[in-house]
mmCIF file of N, CA and C in Angstrom:
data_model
loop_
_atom_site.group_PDB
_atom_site.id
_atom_site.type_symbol
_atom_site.label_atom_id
_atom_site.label_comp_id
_atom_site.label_asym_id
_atom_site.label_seq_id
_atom_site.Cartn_x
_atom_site.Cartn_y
_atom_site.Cartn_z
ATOM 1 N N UNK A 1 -1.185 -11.687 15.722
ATOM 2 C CA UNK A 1 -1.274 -11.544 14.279
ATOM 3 C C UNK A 1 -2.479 -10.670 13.954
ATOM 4 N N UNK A 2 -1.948 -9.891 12.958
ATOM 5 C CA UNK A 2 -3.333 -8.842 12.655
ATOM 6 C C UNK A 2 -4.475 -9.667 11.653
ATOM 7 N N UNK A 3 -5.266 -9.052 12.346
ATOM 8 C CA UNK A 3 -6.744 -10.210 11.404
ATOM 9 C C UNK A 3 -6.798 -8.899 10.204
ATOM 10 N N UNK A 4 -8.061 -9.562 9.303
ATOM 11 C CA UNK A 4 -7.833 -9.431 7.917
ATOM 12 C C UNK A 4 -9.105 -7.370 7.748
ATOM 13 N N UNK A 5 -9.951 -7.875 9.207
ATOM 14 C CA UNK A 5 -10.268 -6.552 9.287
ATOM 15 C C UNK A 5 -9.334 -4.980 10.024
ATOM 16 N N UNK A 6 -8.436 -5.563 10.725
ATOM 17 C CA UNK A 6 -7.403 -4.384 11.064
ATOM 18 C C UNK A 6 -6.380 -4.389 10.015
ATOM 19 N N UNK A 7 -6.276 -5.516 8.710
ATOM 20 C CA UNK A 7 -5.501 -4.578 7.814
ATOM 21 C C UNK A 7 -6.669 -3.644 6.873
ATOM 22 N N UNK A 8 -7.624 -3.781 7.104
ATOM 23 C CA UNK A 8 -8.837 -3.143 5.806
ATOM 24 C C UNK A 8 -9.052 -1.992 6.769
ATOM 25 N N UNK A 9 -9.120 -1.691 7.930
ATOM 26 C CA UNK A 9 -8.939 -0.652 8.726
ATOM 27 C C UNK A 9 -7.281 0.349 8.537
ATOM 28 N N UNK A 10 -6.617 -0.636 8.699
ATOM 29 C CA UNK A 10 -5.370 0.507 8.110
ATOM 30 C C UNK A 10 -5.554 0.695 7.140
ATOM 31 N N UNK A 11 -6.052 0.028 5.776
ATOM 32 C CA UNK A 11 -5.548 0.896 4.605
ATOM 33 C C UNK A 11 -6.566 1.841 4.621
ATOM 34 N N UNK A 12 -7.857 1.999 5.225
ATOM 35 C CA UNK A 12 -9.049 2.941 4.942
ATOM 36 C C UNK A 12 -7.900 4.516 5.432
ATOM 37 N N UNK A 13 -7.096 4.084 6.902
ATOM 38 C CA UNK A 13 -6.584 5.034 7.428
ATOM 39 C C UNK A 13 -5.641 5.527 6.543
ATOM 40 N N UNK A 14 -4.845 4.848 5.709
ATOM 41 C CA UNK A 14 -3.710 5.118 4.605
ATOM 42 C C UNK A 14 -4.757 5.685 3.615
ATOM 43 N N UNK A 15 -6.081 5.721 3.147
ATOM 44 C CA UNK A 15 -6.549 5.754 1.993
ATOM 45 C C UNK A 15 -7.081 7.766 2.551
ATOM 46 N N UNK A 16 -7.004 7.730 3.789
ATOM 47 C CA UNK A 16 -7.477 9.030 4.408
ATOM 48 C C UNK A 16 -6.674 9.705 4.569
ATOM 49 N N UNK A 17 -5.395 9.342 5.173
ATOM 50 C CA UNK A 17 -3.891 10.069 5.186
ATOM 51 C C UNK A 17 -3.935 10.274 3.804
ATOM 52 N N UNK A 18 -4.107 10.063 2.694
ATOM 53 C CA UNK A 18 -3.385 10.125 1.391
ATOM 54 C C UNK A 18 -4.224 11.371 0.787
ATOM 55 N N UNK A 19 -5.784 11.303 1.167
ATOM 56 C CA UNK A 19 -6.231 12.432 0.738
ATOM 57 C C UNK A 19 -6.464 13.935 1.540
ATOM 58 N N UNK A 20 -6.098 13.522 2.957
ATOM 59 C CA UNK A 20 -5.362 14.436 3.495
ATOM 60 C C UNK A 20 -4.344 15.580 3.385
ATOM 61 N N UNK A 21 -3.121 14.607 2.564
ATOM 62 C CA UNK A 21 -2.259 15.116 2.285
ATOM 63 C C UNK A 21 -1.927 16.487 1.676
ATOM 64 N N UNK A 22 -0.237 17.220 1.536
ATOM 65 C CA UNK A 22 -0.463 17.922 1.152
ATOM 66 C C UNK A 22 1.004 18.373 0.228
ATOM 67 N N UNK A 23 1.503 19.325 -0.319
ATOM 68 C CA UNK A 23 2.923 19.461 -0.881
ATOM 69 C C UNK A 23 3.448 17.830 -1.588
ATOM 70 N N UNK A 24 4.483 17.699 -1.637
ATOM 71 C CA UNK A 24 5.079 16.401 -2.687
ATOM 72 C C UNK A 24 4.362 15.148 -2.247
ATOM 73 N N UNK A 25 4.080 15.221 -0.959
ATOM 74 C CA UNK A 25 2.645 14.033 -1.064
ATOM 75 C C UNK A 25 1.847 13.407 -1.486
ATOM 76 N N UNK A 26 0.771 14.625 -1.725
ATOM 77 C CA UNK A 26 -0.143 14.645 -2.521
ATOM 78 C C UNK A 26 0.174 14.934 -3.895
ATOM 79 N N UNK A 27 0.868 15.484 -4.547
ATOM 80 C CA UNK A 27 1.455 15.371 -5.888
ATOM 81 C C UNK A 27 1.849 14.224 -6.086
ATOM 82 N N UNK A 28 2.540 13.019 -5.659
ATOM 83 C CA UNK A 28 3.171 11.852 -5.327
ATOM 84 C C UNK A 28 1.921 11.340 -6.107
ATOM 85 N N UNK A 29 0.853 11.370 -5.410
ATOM 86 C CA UNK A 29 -0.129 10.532 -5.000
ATOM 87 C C UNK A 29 -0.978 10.659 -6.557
ATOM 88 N N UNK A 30 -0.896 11.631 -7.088
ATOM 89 C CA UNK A 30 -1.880 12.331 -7.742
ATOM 90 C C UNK A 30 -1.666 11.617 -9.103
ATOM 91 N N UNK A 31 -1.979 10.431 -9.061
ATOM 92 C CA UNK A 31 -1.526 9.209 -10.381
ATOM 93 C C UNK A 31 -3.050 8.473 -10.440
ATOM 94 N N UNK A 32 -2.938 7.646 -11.546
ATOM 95 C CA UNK A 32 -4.019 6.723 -11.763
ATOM 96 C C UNK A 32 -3.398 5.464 -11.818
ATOM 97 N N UNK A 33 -3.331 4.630 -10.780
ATOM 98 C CA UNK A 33 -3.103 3.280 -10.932
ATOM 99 C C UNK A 33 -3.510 2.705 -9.955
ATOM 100 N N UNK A 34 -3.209 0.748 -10.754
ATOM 101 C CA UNK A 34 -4.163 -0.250 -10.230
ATOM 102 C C UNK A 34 -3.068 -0.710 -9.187
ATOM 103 N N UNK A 35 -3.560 -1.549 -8.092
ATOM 104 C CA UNK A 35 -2.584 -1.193 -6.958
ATOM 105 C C UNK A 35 -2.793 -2.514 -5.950
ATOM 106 N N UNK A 36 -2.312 -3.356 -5.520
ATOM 107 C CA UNK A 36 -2.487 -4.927 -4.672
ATOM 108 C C UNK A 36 -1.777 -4.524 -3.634
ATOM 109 N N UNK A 37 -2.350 -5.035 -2.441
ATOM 110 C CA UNK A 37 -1.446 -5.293 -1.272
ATOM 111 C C UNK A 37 -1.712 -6.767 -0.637
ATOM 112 N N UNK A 38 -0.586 -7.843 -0.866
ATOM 113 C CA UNK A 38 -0.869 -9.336 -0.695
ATOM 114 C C UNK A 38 -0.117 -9.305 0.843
ATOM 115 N N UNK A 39 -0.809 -9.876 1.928
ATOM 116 C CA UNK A 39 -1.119 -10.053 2.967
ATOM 117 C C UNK A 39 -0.700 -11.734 3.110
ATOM 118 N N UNK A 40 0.857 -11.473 3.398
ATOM 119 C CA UNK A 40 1.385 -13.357 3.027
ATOM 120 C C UNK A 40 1.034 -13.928 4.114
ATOM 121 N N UNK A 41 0.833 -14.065 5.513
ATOM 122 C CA UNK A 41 0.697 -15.021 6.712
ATOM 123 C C UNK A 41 -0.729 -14.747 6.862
ATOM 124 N N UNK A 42 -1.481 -13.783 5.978
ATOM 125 C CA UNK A 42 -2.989 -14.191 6.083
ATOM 126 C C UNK A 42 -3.533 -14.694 4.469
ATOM 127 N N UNK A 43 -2.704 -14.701 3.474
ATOM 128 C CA UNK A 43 -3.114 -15.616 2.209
ATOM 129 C C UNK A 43 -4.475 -14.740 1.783
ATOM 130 N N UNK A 44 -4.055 -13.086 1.762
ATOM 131 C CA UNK A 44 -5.306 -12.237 1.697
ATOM 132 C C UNK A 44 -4.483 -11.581 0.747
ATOM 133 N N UNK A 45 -5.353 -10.596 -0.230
ATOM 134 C CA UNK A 45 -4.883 -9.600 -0.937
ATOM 135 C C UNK A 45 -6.090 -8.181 -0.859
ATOM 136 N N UNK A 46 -5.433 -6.880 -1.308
ATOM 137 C CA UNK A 46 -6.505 -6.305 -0.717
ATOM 138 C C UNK A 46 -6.280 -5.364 -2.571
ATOM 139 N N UNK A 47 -7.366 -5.526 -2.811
ATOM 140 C CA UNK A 47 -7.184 -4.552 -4.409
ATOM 141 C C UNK A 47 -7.658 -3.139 -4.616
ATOM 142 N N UNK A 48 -7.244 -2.273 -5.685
ATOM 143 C CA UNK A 48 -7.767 -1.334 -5.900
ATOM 144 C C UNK A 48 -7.012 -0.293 -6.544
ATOM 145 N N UNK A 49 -7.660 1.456 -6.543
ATOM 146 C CA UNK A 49 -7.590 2.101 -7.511
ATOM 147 C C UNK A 49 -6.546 2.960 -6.768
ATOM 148 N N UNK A 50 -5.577 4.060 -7.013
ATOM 149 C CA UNK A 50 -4.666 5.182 -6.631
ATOM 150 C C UNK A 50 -5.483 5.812 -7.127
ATOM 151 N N UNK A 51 -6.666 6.497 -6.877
ATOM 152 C CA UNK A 51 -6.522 7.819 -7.976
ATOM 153 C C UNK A 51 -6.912 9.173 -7.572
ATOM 154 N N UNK A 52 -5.883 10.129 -7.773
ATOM 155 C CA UNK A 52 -5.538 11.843 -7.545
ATOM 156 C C UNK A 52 -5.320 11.545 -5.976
ATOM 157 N N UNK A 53 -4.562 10.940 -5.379
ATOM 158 C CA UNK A 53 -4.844 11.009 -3.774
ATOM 159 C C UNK A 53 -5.347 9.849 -3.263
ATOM 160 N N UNK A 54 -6.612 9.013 -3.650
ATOM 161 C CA UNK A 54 -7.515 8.329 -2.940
ATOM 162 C C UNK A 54 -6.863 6.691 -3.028
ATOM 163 N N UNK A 55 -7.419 6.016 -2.287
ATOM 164 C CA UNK A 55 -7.495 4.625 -2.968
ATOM 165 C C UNK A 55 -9.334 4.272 -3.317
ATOM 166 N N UNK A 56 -9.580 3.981 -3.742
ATOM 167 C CA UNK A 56 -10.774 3.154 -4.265
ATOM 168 C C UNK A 56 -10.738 2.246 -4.583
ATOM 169 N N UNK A 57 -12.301 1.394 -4.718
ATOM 170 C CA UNK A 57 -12.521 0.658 -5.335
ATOM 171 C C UNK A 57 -11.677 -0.659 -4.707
ATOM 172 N N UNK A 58 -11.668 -0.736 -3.196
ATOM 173 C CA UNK A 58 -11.410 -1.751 -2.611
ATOM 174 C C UNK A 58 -11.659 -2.918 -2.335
ATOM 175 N N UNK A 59 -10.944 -4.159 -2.718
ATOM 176 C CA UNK A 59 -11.982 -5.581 -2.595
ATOM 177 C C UNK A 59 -10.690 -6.347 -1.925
ATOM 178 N N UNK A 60 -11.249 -7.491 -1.385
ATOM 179 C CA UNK A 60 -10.475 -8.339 -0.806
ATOM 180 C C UNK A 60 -10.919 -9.532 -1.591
ATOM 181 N N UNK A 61 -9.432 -10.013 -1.588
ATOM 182 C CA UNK A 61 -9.540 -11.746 -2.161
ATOM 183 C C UNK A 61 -8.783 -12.307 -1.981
ATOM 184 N N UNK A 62 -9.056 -13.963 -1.719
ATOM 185 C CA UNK A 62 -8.218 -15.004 -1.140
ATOM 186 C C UNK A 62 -7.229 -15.308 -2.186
ATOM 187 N N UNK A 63 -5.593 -15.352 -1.249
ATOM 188 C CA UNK A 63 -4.964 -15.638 -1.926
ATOM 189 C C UNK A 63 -3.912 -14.817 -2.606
ATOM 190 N N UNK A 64 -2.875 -14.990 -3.274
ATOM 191 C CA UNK A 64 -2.343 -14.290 -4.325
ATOM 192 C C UNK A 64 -3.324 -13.022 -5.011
ATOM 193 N N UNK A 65 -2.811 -11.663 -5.429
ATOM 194 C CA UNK A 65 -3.307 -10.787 -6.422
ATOM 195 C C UNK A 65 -3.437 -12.029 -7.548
ATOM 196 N N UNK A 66 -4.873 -11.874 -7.957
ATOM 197 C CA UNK A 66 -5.558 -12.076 -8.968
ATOM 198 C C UNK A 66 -5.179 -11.981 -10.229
ATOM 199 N N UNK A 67 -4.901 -10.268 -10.226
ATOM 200 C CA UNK A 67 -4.048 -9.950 -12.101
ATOM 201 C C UNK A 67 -2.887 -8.943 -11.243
ATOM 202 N N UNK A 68 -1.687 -8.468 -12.500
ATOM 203 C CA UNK A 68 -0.753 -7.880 -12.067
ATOM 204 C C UNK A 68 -1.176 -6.715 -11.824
ATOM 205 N N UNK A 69 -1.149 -6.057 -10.543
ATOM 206 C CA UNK A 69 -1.299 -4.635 -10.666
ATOM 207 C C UNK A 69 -0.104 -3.648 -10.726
ATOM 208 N N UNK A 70 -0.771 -2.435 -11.187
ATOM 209 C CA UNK A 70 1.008 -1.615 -11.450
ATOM 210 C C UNK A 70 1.949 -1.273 -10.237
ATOM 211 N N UNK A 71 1.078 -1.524 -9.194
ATOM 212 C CA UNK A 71 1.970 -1.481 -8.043
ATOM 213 C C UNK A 71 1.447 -2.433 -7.170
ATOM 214 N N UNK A 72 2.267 -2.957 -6.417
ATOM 215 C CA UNK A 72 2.127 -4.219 -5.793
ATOM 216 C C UNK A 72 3.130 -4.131 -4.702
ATOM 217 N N UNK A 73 2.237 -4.520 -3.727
ATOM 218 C CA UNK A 73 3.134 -4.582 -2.300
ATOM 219 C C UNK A 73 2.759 -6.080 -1.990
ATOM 220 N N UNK A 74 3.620 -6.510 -1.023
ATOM 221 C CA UNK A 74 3.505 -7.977 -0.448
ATOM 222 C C UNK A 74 3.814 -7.394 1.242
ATOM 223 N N UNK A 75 3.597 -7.993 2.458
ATOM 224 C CA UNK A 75 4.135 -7.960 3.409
ATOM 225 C C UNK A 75 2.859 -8.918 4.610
ATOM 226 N N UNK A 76 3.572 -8.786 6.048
ATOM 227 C CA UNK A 76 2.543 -9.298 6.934
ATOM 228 C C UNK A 76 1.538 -8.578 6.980
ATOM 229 N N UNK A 77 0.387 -8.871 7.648
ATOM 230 C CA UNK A 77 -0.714 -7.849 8.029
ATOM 231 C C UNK A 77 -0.504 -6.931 9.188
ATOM 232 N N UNK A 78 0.664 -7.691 10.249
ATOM 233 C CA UNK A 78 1.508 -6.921 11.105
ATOM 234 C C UNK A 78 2.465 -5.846 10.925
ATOM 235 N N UNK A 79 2.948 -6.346 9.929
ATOM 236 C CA UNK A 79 3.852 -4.942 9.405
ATOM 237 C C UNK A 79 2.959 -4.057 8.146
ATOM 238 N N UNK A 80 1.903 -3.959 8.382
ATOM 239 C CA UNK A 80 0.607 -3.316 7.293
ATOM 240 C C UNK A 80 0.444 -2.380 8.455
ATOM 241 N N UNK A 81 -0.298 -2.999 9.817
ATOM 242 C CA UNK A 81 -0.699 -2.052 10.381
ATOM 243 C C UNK A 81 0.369 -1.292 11.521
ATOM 244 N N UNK A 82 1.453 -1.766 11.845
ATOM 245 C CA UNK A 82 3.030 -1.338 12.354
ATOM 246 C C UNK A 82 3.087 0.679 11.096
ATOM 247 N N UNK A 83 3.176 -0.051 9.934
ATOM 248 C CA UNK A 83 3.571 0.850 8.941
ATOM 249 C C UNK A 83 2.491 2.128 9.151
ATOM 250 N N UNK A 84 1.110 2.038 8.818
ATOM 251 C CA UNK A 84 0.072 2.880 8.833
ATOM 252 C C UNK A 84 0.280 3.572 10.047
ATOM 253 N N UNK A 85 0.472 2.650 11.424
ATOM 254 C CA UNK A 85 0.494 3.727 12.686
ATOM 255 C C UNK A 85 1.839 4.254 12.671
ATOM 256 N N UNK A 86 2.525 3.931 12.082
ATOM 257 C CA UNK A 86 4.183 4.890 12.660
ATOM 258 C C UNK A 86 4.905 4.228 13.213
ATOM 259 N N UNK A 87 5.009 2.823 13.450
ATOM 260 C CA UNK A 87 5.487 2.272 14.379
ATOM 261 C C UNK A 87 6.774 1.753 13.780
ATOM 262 N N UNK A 88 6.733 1.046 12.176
ATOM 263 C CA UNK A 88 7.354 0.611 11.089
ATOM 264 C C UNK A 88 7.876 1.459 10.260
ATOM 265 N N UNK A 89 8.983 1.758 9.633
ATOM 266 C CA UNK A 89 9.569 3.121 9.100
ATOM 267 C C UNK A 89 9.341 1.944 7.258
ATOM 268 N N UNK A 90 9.050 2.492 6.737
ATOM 269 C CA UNK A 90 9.193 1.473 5.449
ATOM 270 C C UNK A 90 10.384 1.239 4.525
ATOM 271 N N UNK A 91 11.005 2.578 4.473
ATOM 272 C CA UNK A 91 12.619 2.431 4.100
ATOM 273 C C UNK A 91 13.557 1.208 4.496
ATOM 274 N N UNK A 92 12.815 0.942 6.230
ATOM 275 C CA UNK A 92 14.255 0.303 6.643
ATOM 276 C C UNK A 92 13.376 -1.463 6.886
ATOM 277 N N UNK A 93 11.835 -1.510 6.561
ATOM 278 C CA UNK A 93 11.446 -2.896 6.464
ATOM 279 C C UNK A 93 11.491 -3.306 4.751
ATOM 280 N N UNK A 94 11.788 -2.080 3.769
ATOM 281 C CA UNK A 94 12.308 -2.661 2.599
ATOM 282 C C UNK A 94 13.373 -2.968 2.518
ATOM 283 N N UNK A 95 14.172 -2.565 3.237
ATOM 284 C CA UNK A 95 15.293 -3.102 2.997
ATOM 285 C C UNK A 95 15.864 -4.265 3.447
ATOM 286 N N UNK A 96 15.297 -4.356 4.747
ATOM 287 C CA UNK A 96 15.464 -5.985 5.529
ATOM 288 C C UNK A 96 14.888 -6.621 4.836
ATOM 289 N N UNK A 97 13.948 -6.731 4.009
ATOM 290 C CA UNK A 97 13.195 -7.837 2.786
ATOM 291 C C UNK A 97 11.888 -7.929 3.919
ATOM 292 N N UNK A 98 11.230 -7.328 4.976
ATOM 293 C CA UNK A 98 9.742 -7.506 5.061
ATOM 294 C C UNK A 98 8.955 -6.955 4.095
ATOM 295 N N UNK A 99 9.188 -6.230 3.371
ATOM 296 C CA UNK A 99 8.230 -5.271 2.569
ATOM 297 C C UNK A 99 8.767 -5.329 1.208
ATOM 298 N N UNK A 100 7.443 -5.988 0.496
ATOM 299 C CA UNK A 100 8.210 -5.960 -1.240
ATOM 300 C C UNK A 100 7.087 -5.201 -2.094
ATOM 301 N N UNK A 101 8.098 -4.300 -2.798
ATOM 302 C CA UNK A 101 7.255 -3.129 -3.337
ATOM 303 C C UNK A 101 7.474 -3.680 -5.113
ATOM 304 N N UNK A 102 6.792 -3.587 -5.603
ATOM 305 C CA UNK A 102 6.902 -3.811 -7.307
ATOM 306 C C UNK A 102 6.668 -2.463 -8.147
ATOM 307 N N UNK A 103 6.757 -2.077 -8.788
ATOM 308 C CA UNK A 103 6.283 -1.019 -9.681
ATOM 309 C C UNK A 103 7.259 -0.426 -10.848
ATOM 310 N N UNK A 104 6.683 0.310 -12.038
ATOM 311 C CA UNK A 104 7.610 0.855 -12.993
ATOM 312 C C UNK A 104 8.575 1.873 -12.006
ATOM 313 N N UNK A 105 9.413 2.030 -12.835
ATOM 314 C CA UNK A 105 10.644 2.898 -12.513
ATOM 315 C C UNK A 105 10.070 4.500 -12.147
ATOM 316 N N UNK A 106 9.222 5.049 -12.922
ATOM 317 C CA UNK A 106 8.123 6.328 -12.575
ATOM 318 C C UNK A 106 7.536 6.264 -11.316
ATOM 319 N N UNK A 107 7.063 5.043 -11.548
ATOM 320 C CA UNK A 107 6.315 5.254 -10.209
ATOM 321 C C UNK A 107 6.995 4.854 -8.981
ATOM 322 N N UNK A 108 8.206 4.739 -8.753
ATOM 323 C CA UNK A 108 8.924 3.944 -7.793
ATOM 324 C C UNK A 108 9.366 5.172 -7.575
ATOM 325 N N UNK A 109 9.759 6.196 -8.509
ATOM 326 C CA UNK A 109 10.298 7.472 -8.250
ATOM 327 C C UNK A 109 9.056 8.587 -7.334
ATOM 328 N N UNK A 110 8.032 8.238 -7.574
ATOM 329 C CA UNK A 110 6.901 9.042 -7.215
ATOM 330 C C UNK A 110 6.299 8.372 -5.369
ATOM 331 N N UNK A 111 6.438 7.483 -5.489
ATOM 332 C CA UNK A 111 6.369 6.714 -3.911
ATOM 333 C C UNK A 111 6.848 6.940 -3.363
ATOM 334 N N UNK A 112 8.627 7.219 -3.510
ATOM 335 C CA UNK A 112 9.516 7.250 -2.270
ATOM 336 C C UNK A 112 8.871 8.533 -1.544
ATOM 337 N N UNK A 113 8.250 9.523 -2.039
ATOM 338 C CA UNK A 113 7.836 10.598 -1.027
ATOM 339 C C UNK A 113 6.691 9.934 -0.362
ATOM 340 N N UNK A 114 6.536 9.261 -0.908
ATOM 341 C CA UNK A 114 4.775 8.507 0.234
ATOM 342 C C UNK A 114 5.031 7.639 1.252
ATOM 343 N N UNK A 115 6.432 7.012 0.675
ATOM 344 C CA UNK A 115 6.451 5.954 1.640
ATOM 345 C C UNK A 115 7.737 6.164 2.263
#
């Protein structure tokens, strides 16, 4: 099981891939929103900012997301860091129900190139 510092290590790596990026990617990316990733078999959530590319403004807290953010993921911390290295395709762990993505209809349209 992935501990709670190799998922804060993948997302730094997702938060670096993202400003990396480049073409519909980074356009994808290039939004302002508030953003949760709840970490269910570690009862962790990891919070923060989308913005132009980046994530920021990262905190961890026990438990359930705190307030609703505009995008919200749920999954293991195993399939967090599976996903970040390549190992996990996310199309096909959303669809088996490991991976639950929340967000407006805009922005659900603007992800599928990210994810």
């Amino acid at each position: 099981m992935a501990t709670t510092e190799q998922c804060r290590a993948a997302l730094e790596r997702l938060a670096r891939n993202l400003a990396e990026a480049e073409g519909d990617v980074r356009s994808a990316a290039a939004v302002e929103r508030s953003i949760s990733c709840h970490l269910t078999d570690l009862d962790t959530t990891f919070t923060g900012r989308l913005v132009h590319g980046r994530i920021e403004d990262v905190a961890t807290v026990p438990g359930p997301p705190p307030e609703r953010a505009q995008i919200r993921l749920a999954m293991t911390g195993d399939d967090l860091v599976s996903m970040v290295e390549g190992r996990l395709d996310f199309a096909r762990a959303w669809a088996r129900g490991r991976v639950r993505l929340e967000a407006g209809l805009r922005d659900l349209l603007r992800l599928r190139s990210l994810l």
